[in-house]
Amino acid sequence: MKSSIVFLQGLLLLWFVASPALSTAQTAGTTNSPSPEIVEILETLNTDYSQQKVYLHTDKDSYMAGEHIWYTSYVVDAINHEPDGSANNLHVELLNSQGDFISISLIPVQDGYSYGDVFLPDSIPEGNYFLRAYTDWMRNFDEDFYYQREIYVYNPIEENFIRRREIRQNRRYNRDLEDKQNTMQFAIFPEGGELIANLENRVAFKAANQLGAGMEARGVVKDSNGNTVKEFETFHDGMGVFEITPEANKEYVAEIYFGNGEELSYSFPESLNQGYLLKADVLDDKININVETNFNPASVNIAPELTVIVHTRNKVIFHEKAQLDNNIYNASISKDKFNTGISHITVFDANMLPVSERLVFINHNDISKAQINNFDNLDKLEIEFEGYSNEEDVYGSYSLSAIKLFGKEAEHESNIASYLLLESDLGTTFKNPWYYLSGNNQEIKKALDLLMMTHGWRRFDWEELAKGKFPEIEHEPTIGIKISGRLLTLRDSRPVEEVPVELAINQHGVDIYTTNTSSGGRFSFEGLHYEGSFNAILTPGQIEQTVIVDLDDRDYRKVNFEKTFLSEPRQILSRGDDWSRTSRPEIKDEHFEAPDFKK
């Protein structure tokens, strides 16, 4: 199927994302004796604690002071990546690199979609900022899985009103950034999670600076006698892999030589004398799983059996309880059973304790692609995209941004596909996510598998779930704006019950709402729908005592953001020629017509 969209615009750089680009899950089979308790845990997570993902498609990656950050938002179910109709409100926040809130917006969501903007006043300091977005329901889970991205805001006129203290802060920021760029780190990631003694282990590694940028490196592994047992080098973005058979009770050290001339010594963790070695290989048509132990489980009163669970975003694909045959277990799973995305393999021992884990990525090449035609005609850009189905049209919501390009193109390519399929499940920032989905050649396949081996699953912890510790639900989805609180006596802060409370909202006229306080003196006005700013006045009914209104409030505490390889040095390091002792300029946000991203 091919479709065409014609977009009239005399601009030069185009981004294109589509939400329905992922295939429908196929029903997975069950083999041998299932593990109902584990499957039931995942089903409970899916039904009672289902999670959401948010993606913001912004019009640019960097901005000038005085501009707007225009965006289209997509809220999807975290399992099937379909639009989540249960989301009603979206919180969109802009924070500076110190974790202070610059802008807070509440955006109504309809059928999983919305759009809005964040205004950047001309007084905003130049530097790195973080755009963050999440729903009320997402507040019940780890903040690492909120949508967040780093942007840079330029403000060339700041040099004419910057203060000495701010100049010193900028210089300290740049020195710290440079120190982190020049300080190296190294870590190993044994396949399955642990080094297993006396068996051949496959070990991934990552060489990087303290900003997380992968660095070229080579090195050697030496045993406690100083003998070289393995040589290694990076393959992609500081990642690589080697095989080693560690001897029991023997120490190993890696000596790493970075491409920038730095050197580092790294001590290996101790290898296990009793462990389960997991290996997984993603082939063209199947996944092969191999588990091997370096001990006889029966010798320590453990039954020689294990359970293997494979799930894709909490949807069980494969589960099997099996006996070890000479301390070995093998299984093959057809790739047809999987959705495109990250799958999580977990091995449990006979006591149902997780003993080994591994991520793999299945790519069915079912991500829609866009192609620009007639690019020479700058007055008319024709976009043609090909869906994954040749039989029917691809329906959905699409957003497009066309801008004029100044300077070089961004080296960090991320879009809705790479975010939903990779970044949102790994809960971390890594360089150029789109590279891993941009093709299916052997080089990309190997790099993608290294990415899986150097990251773990972070959306839940098996051991916590096995104890019955599910996430605590404190925030339910809300519709519209909510104004709530308590009515208390001024003298002794006792709740005032069964008293009328009136809310008057003044925006293009006055709207009046009334309610009564309940037990605890609580009142709540929910489902209010107003765009932009408005004035709200709360008035309690006539009572004998003096009362106070205690409004519910969000805890907008500082957010701790670490510098990353995306962080840029600050440019304003001295006063400008026109500097004067004047207040920061401030302009009011004039009304602009929002672009219709949903066309």
PDB file of C-alpha atoms in Angstrom, residues 236-466:
ATOM      1  CA  HIS A 236      29.715   0.015  18.209  1.00  0.00           C
ATOM      2  CA  ASP A 237      29.211   3.028  20.487  1.00  0.00           C
ATOM      3  CA  GLY A 238      31.687   1.719  23.050  1.00  0.00           C
ATOM      4  CA  MET A 239      30.045  -1.719  23.202  1.00  0.00           C
ATOM      5  CA  GLY A 240      31.584  -5.081  22.423  1.00  0.00           C
ATOM      6  CA  VAL A 241      31.545  -8.714  23.470  1.00  0.00           C
ATOM      7  CA  PHE A 242      34.023 -11.488  24.237  1.00  0.00           C
ATOM      8  CA  GLU A 243      33.930 -15.042  25.588  1.00  0.00           C
ATOM      9  CA  ILE A 244      35.787 -16.237  28.647  1.00  0.00           C
ATOM     10  CA  THR A 245      35.820 -19.335  30.871  1.00  0.00           C
ATOM     11  CA  PRO A 246      36.591 -18.069  34.370  1.00  0.00           C
ATOM     12  CA  GLU A 247      38.118 -20.527  36.788  1.00  0.00           C
ATOM     13  CA  ALA A 248      36.535 -20.905  40.205  1.00  0.00           C
ATOM     14  CA  ASN A 249      38.012 -18.720  42.965  1.00  0.00           C
ATOM     15  CA  LYS A 250      40.262 -16.891  40.522  1.00  0.00           C
ATOM     16  CA  GLU A 251      40.445 -13.127  40.100  1.00  0.00           C
ATOM     17  CA  TYR A 252      40.425 -11.350  36.741  1.00  0.00           C
ATOM     18  CA  VAL A 253      41.290  -7.786  35.769  1.00  0.00           C
ATOM     19  CA  ALA A 254      40.685  -5.924  32.502  1.00  0.00           C
ATOM     20  CA  GLU A 255      43.173  -3.328  31.337  1.00  0.00           C
ATOM     21  CA  ILE A 256      41.418  -0.889  29.010  1.00  0.00           C
ATOM     22  CA  TYR A 257      43.082   1.502  26.562  1.00  0.00           C
ATOM     23  CA  PHE A 258      40.725   4.200  25.306  1.00  0.00           C
ATOM     24  CA  GLY A 259      40.996   5.853  21.912  1.00  0.00           C
ATOM     25  CA  ASN A 260      41.672   9.244  23.515  1.00  0.00           C
ATOM     26  CA  GLY A 261      44.776   7.919  25.274  1.00  0.00           C
ATOM     27  CA  GLU A 262      43.215   7.312  28.691  1.00  0.00           C
ATOM     28  CA  GLU A 263      43.788   4.001  30.485  1.00  0.00           C
ATOM     29  CA  LEU A 264      41.714   2.214  33.115  1.00  0.00           C
ATOM     30  CA  SER A 265      41.877  -0.965  35.185  1.00  0.00           C
ATOM     31  CA  TYR A 266      38.669  -2.867  35.960  1.00  0.00           C
ATOM     32  CA  SER A 267      38.292  -5.781  38.416  1.00  0.00           C
ATOM     33  CA  PHE A 268      35.810  -8.487  37.411  1.00  0.00           C
ATOM     34  CA  PRO A 269      33.098  -9.533  39.876  1.00  0.00           C
ATOM     35  CA  GLU A 270      33.585 -12.946  41.431  1.00  0.00           C
ATOM     36  CA  SER A 271      32.302 -15.841  39.325  1.00  0.00           C
ATOM     37  CA  LEU A 272      29.670 -18.153  40.835  1.00  0.00           C
ATOM     38  CA  ASN A 273      30.600 -21.696  41.830  1.00  0.00           C
ATOM     39  CA  GLN A 274      26.917 -22.623  41.636  1.00  0.00           C
ATOM     40  CA  GLY A 275      24.995 -20.811  38.928  1.00  0.00           C
ATOM     41  CA  TYR A 276      22.858 -20.970  35.811  1.00  0.00           C
ATOM     42  CA  LEU A 277      24.401 -19.835  32.529  1.00  0.00           C
ATOM     43  CA  LEU A 278      21.903 -18.395  30.054  1.00  0.00           C
ATOM     44  CA  LYS A 279      22.645 -17.885  26.371  1.00  0.00           C
ATOM     45  CA  ALA A 280      20.169 -16.597  23.780  1.00  0.00           C
ATOM     46  CA  ASP A 281      20.668 -16.277  20.024  1.00  0.00           C
ATOM     47  CA  VAL A 282      18.273 -14.416  17.728  1.00  0.00           C
ATOM     48  CA  LEU A 283      18.353 -16.143  14.330  1.00  0.00           C
ATOM     49  CA  ASP A 284      16.460 -15.332  11.134  1.00  0.00           C
ATOM     50  CA  ASP A 285      13.382 -17.374  12.040  1.00  0.00           C
ATOM     51  CA  LYS A 286      13.707 -18.316  15.719  1.00  0.00           C
ATOM     52  CA  ILE A 287      15.278 -17.662  19.098  1.00  0.00           C
ATOM     53  CA  ASN A 288      17.476 -20.367  20.577  1.00  0.00           C
ATOM     54  CA  ILE A 289      17.717 -20.473  24.364  1.00  0.00           C
ATOM     55  CA  ASN A 290      20.379 -22.507  26.159  1.00  0.00           C
ATOM     56  CA  VAL A 291      20.738 -22.883  29.942  1.00  0.00           C
ATOM     57  CA  GLU A 292      23.590 -24.774  31.583  1.00  0.00           C
ATOM     58  CA  THR A 293      24.563 -25.227  35.224  1.00  0.00           C
ATOM     59  CA  ASN A 294      28.070 -25.725  36.637  1.00  0.00           C
ATOM     60  CA  PHE A 295      26.782 -27.835  39.536  1.00  0.00           C
ATOM     61  CA  ASN A 296      24.378 -30.665  40.247  1.00  0.00           C
ATOM     62  CA  PRO A 297      21.264 -29.055  41.786  1.00  0.00           C
ATOM     63  CA  ALA A 298      20.344 -32.296  43.557  1.00  0.00           C
ATOM     64  CA  SER A 299      23.622 -32.112  45.513  1.00  0.00           C
ATOM     65  CA  VAL A 300      22.321 -29.003  47.322  1.00  0.00           C
ATOM     66  CA  ASN A 301      18.738 -30.270  47.677  1.00  0.00           C
ATOM     67  CA  ILE A 302      17.384 -28.400  44.646  1.00  0.00           C
ATOM     68  CA  ALA A 303      15.330 -30.315  42.096  1.00  0.00           C
ATOM     69  CA  PRO A 304      17.085 -30.519  38.684  1.00  0.00           C
ATOM     70  CA  GLU A 305      14.406 -28.490  36.933  1.00  0.00           C
ATOM     71  CA  LEU A 306      13.842 -24.928  35.858  1.00  0.00           C
ATOM     72  CA  THR A 307      11.149 -22.666  34.480  1.00  0.00           C
ATOM     73  CA  VAL A 308      11.643 -20.310  31.539  1.00  0.00           C
ATOM     74  CA  ILE A 309       9.345 -17.341  30.947  1.00  0.00           C
ATOM     75  CA  VAL A 310       9.580 -15.092  27.871  1.00  0.00           C
ATOM     76  CA  HIS A 311       7.386 -12.001  27.647  1.00  0.00           C
ATOM     77  CA  THR A 312       7.136  -9.002  25.356  1.00  0.00           C
ATOM     78  CA  ARG A 313       6.063  -5.931  27.326  1.00  0.00           C
ATOM     79  CA  ASN A 314       4.385  -8.171  29.981  1.00  0.00           C
ATOM     80  CA  LYS A 315       2.586 -10.291  27.374  1.00  0.00           C
ATOM     81  CA  VAL A 316       3.664 -13.929  27.869  1.00  0.00           C
ATOM     82  CA  ILE A 317       5.069 -15.462  24.673  1.00  0.00           C
ATOM     83  CA  PHE A 318       6.586 -18.678  26.023  1.00  0.00           C
ATOM     84  CA  HIS A 319       6.537 -20.497  29.373  1.00  0.00           C
ATOM     85  CA  GLU A 320       7.916 -23.928  30.127  1.00  0.00           C
ATOM     86  CA  LYS A 321       8.832 -25.996  33.167  1.00  0.00           C
ATOM     87  CA  ALA A 322      11.428 -28.596  32.253  1.00  0.00           C
ATOM     88  CA  GLN A 323      13.942 -31.043  33.683  1.00  0.00           C
ATOM     89  CA  LEU A 324      17.631 -30.416  33.175  1.00  0.00           C
ATOM     90  CA  ASP A 325      19.259 -33.088  31.029  1.00  0.00           C
ATOM     91  CA  ASN A 326      22.880 -33.510  32.172  1.00  0.00           C
ATOM     92  CA  ASN A 327      22.667 -29.963  33.564  1.00  0.00           C
ATOM     93  CA  ILE A 328      21.550 -28.570  30.179  1.00  0.00           C
ATOM     94  CA  TYR A 329      18.288 -27.116  28.850  1.00  0.00           C
ATOM     95  CA  ASN A 330      17.577 -26.069  25.256  1.00  0.00           C
ATOM     96  CA  ALA A 331      14.548 -24.475  23.601  1.00  0.00           C
ATOM     97  CA  SER A 332      13.701 -22.834  20.269  1.00  0.00           C
ATOM     98  CA  ILE A 333      10.895 -20.315  19.826  1.00  0.00           C
ATOM     99  CA  SER A 334       9.562 -19.193  16.459  1.00  0.00           C
ATOM    100  CA  LYS A 335       9.930 -15.450  15.893  1.00  0.00           C
ATOM    101  CA  ASP A 336       6.390 -15.454  14.496  1.00  0.00           C
ATOM    102  CA  LYS A 337       5.113 -15.577  18.070  1.00  0.00           C
ATOM    103  CA  PHE A 338       6.669 -12.209  18.925  1.00  0.00           C
ATOM    104  CA  ASN A 339       5.740  -8.591  18.362  1.00  0.00           C
ATOM    105  CA  THR A 340       8.444  -6.253  17.177  1.00  0.00           C
ATOM    106  CA  GLY A 341      10.205  -4.980  20.286  1.00  0.00           C
ATOM    107  CA  ILE A 342      12.113  -6.009  23.383  1.00  0.00           C
ATOM    108  CA  SER A 343      11.435  -9.433  24.863  1.00  0.00           C
ATOM    109  CA  HIS A 344      12.487 -10.434  28.353  1.00  0.00           C
ATOM    110  CA  ILE A 345      13.814 -13.953  29.079  1.00  0.00           C
ATOM    111  CA  THR A 346      13.874 -15.072  32.723  1.00  0.00           C
ATOM    112  CA  VAL A 347      15.081 -18.405  34.109  1.00  0.00           C
ATOM    113  CA  PHE A 348      13.738 -19.576  37.499  1.00  0.00           C
ATOM    114  CA  ASP A 349      15.182 -22.431  39.530  1.00  0.00           C
ATOM    115  CA  ALA A 350      13.065 -25.207  41.094  1.00  0.00           C
ATOM    116  CA  ASN A 351      12.286 -22.901  44.046  1.00  0.00           C
ATOM    117  CA  MET A 352      10.921 -20.307  41.605  1.00  0.00           C
ATOM    118  CA  LEU A 353      13.737 -17.867  42.315  1.00  0.00           C
ATOM    119  CA  PRO A 354      14.906 -15.840  39.275  1.00  0.00           C
ATOM    120  CA  VAL A 355      18.490 -16.893  38.564  1.00  0.00           C
ATOM    121  CA  SER A 356      19.190 -15.490  35.103  1.00  0.00           C
ATOM    122  CA  GLU A 357      17.772 -12.830  32.763  1.00  0.00           C
ATOM    123  CA  ARG A 358      18.409 -11.568  29.265  1.00  0.00           C
ATOM    124  CA  LEU A 359      16.816  -9.082  26.874  1.00  0.00           C
ATOM    125  CA  VAL A 360      16.482  -9.781  23.155  1.00  0.00           C
ATOM    126  CA  PHE A 361      15.008  -7.665  20.369  1.00  0.00           C
ATOM    127  CA  ILE A 362      12.773  -9.011  17.614  1.00  0.00           C
ATOM    128  CA  ASN A 363      12.540  -6.878  14.492  1.00  0.00           C
ATOM    129  CA  HIS A 364       9.918  -7.845  11.925  1.00  0.00           C
ATOM    130  CA  ASN A 365      10.750  -4.782   9.798  1.00  0.00           C
ATOM    131  CA  ASP A 366       7.153  -3.598  10.123  1.00  0.00           C
ATOM    132  CA  ILE A 367       7.851   0.066  10.857  1.00  0.00           C
ATOM    133  CA  SER A 368       6.355   2.429   8.278  1.00  0.00           C
ATOM    134  CA  LYS A 369       8.851   4.511   6.340  1.00  0.00           C
ATOM    135  CA  ALA A 370       8.477   7.960   4.821  1.00  0.00           C
ATOM    136  CA  GLN A 371      10.128   9.254   1.683  1.00  0.00           C
ATOM    137  CA  ILE A 372      10.277  12.818   0.365  1.00  0.00           C
ATOM    138  CA  ASN A 373       9.569  13.314  -3.330  1.00  0.00           C
ATOM    139  CA  ASN A 374      10.031  16.477  -5.418  1.00  0.00           C
ATOM    140  CA  PHE A 375      12.580  17.811  -2.950  1.00  0.00           C
ATOM    141  CA  ASP A 376      13.988  20.254  -5.504  1.00  0.00           C
ATOM    142  CA  ASN A 377      10.744  22.214  -5.439  1.00  0.00           C
ATOM    143  CA  LEU A 378      10.963  24.137  -2.144  1.00  0.00           C
ATOM    144  CA  ASP A 379       7.456  25.507  -2.521  1.00  0.00           C
ATOM    145  CA  LYS A 380       5.909  22.070  -2.521  1.00  0.00           C
ATOM    146  CA  LEU A 381       7.083  18.978  -0.667  1.00  0.00           C
ATOM    147  CA  GLU A 382       5.431  15.679  -1.518  1.00  0.00           C
ATOM    148  CA  ILE A 383       5.747  12.953   1.110  1.00  0.00           C
ATOM    149  CA  GLU A 384       5.139   9.324   0.225  1.00  0.00           C
ATOM    150  CA  PHE A 385       5.078   6.597   2.862  1.00  0.00           C
ATOM    151  CA  GLU A 386       4.736   2.855   2.618  1.00  0.00           C
ATOM    152  CA  GLY A 387       2.949   0.927   5.347  1.00  0.00           C
ATOM    153  CA  TYR A 388       3.590  -2.605   6.499  1.00  0.00           C
ATOM    154  CA  SER A 389       0.351  -3.835   4.932  1.00  0.00           C
ATOM    155  CA  ASN A 390      -0.092  -4.179   1.191  1.00  0.00           C
ATOM    156  CA  GLU A 391      -3.808  -4.879   1.467  1.00  0.00           C
ATOM    157  CA  GLU A 392      -5.297  -2.002   3.417  1.00  0.00           C
ATOM    158  CA  ASP A 393      -4.680   1.621   4.246  1.00  0.00           C
ATOM    159  CA  VAL A 394      -2.868   2.620   7.419  1.00  0.00           C
ATOM    160  CA  TYR A 395      -5.191   4.761   9.511  1.00  0.00           C
ATOM    161  CA  GLY A 396      -4.040   6.856  12.436  1.00  0.00           C
ATOM    162  CA  SER A 397      -2.879  10.242  13.653  1.00  0.00           C
ATOM    163  CA  TYR A 398       0.197  11.770  12.029  1.00  0.00           C
ATOM    164  CA  SER A 399       2.300  14.791  12.885  1.00  0.00           C
ATOM    165  CA  LEU A 400       4.768  16.561  10.661  1.00  0.00           C
ATOM    166  CA  SER A 401       7.275  19.337  11.282  1.00  0.00           C
ATOM    167  CA  ALA A 402       9.070  21.242   8.527  1.00  0.00           C
ATOM    168  CA  ILE A 403      11.733  23.725   9.584  1.00  0.00           C
ATOM    169  CA  LYS A 404      14.632  25.594   8.118  1.00  0.00           C
ATOM    170  CA  LEU A 405      17.933  23.966   9.028  1.00  0.00           C
ATOM    171  CA  PHE A 406      20.694  26.083  10.523  1.00  0.00           C
ATOM    172  CA  GLY A 407      24.057  24.399  11.060  1.00  0.00           C
ATOM    173  CA  LYS A 408      24.672  20.661  10.945  1.00  0.00           C
ATOM    174  CA  GLU A 409      22.012  17.990  11.300  1.00  0.00           C
ATOM    175  CA  ALA A 410      21.623  16.360  14.702  1.00  0.00           C
ATOM    176  CA  GLU A 411      23.748  13.251  15.265  1.00  0.00           C
ATOM    177  CA  HIS A 412      21.248  11.934  17.818  1.00  0.00           C
ATOM    178  CA  GLU A 413      18.298  10.542  15.866  1.00  0.00           C
ATOM    179  CA  SER A 414      15.259   9.561  17.897  1.00  0.00           C
ATOM    180  CA  ASN A 415      11.619   9.291  16.858  1.00  0.00           C
ATOM    181  CA  ILE A 416       8.345   7.747  17.974  1.00  0.00           C
ATOM    182  CA  ALA A 417       9.330   4.255  16.801  1.00  0.00           C
ATOM    183  CA  SER A 418      12.720   4.185  18.513  1.00  0.00           C
ATOM    184  CA  TYR A 419      11.223   5.717  21.652  1.00  0.00           C
ATOM    185  CA  LEU A 420       8.298   3.298  22.004  1.00  0.00           C
ATOM    186  CA  LEU A 421      10.270   0.192  21.033  1.00  0.00           C
ATOM    187  CA  LEU A 422      13.589   0.902  22.757  1.00  0.00           C
ATOM    188  CA  GLU A 423      14.057   3.981  24.937  1.00  0.00           C
ATOM    189  CA  SER A 424      10.764   3.780  26.840  1.00  0.00           C
ATOM    190  CA  ASP A 425      11.371   0.172  27.962  1.00  0.00           C
ATOM    191  CA  LEU A 426      15.055   0.543  28.781  1.00  0.00           C
ATOM    192  CA  GLY A 427      14.401   3.732  30.755  1.00  0.00           C
ATOM    193  CA  THR A 428      17.729   5.291  29.808  1.00  0.00           C
ATOM    194  CA  THR A 429      19.366   7.582  27.257  1.00  0.00           C
ATOM    195  CA  PHE A 430      21.731   6.171  24.668  1.00  0.00           C
ATOM    196  CA  LYS A 431      23.172   7.591  21.493  1.00  0.00           C
ATOM    197  CA  ASN A 432      21.259   7.578  18.202  1.00  0.00           C
ATOM    198  CA  PRO A 433      18.388   5.160  19.042  1.00  0.00           C
ATOM    199  CA  TRP A 434      17.022   5.191  15.496  1.00  0.00           C
ATOM    200  CA  TYR A 435      20.224   3.575  14.182  1.00  0.00           C
ATOM    201  CA  TYR A 436      19.199   0.252  15.752  1.00  0.00           C
ATOM    202  CA  LEU A 437      15.917   0.209  13.795  1.00  0.00           C
ATOM    203  CA  SER A 438      17.132   1.809  10.571  1.00  0.00           C
ATOM    204  CA  GLY A 439      17.987  -1.486   8.861  1.00  0.00           C
ATOM    205  CA  ASN A 440      18.360  -5.206   9.319  1.00  0.00           C
ATOM    206  CA  ASN A 441      21.908  -5.931   8.156  1.00  0.00           C
ATOM    207  CA  GLN A 442      24.338  -7.957  10.235  1.00  0.00           C
ATOM    208  CA  GLU A 443      26.142  -4.913  11.635  1.00  0.00           C
ATOM    209  CA  ILE A 444      22.911  -3.376  12.978  1.00  0.00           C
ATOM    210  CA  LYS A 445      21.718  -6.760  14.292  1.00  0.00           C
ATOM    211  CA  LYS A 446      24.939  -7.218  16.245  1.00  0.00           C
ATOM    212  CA  ALA A 447      24.848  -3.671  17.614  1.00  0.00           C
ATOM    213  CA  LEU A 448      21.199  -4.106  18.631  1.00  0.00           C
ATOM    214  CA  ASP A 449      21.973  -7.340  20.482  1.00  0.00           C
ATOM    215  CA  LEU A 450      24.844  -5.614  22.291  1.00  0.00           C
ATOM    216  CA  LEU A 451      22.398  -2.904  23.330  1.00  0.00           C
ATOM    217  CA  MET A 452      20.143  -5.616  24.792  1.00  0.00           C
ATOM    218  CA  MET A 453      23.026  -7.333  26.602  1.00  0.00           C
ATOM    219  CA  THR A 454      24.213  -4.087  28.224  1.00  0.00           C
ATOM    220  CA  HIS A 455      20.756  -3.161  29.568  1.00  0.00           C
ATOM    221  CA  GLY A 456      18.312  -4.845  31.907  1.00  0.00           C
ATOM    222  CA  TRP A 457      14.546  -4.858  32.337  1.00  0.00           C
ATOM    223  CA  ARG A 458      13.506  -2.090  34.715  1.00  0.00           C
ATOM    224  CA  ARG A 459       9.713  -1.887  34.658  1.00  0.00           C
ATOM    225  CA  PHE A 460       9.287  -4.430  37.472  1.00  0.00           C
ATOM    226  CA  ASP A 461      11.291  -6.625  39.849  1.00  0.00           C
ATOM    227  CA  TRP A 462      10.480 -10.343  39.907  1.00  0.00           C
ATOM    228  CA  GLU A 463      11.459 -10.818  43.538  1.00  0.00           C
ATOM    229  CA  GLU A 464       9.233  -7.960  44.677  1.00  0.00           C
ATOM    230  CA  LEU A 465       6.295  -9.277  42.663  1.00  0.00           C
ATOM    231  CA  ALA A 466       6.800 -12.789  44.041  1.00  0.00           C
TER     232      ALA A 466
END
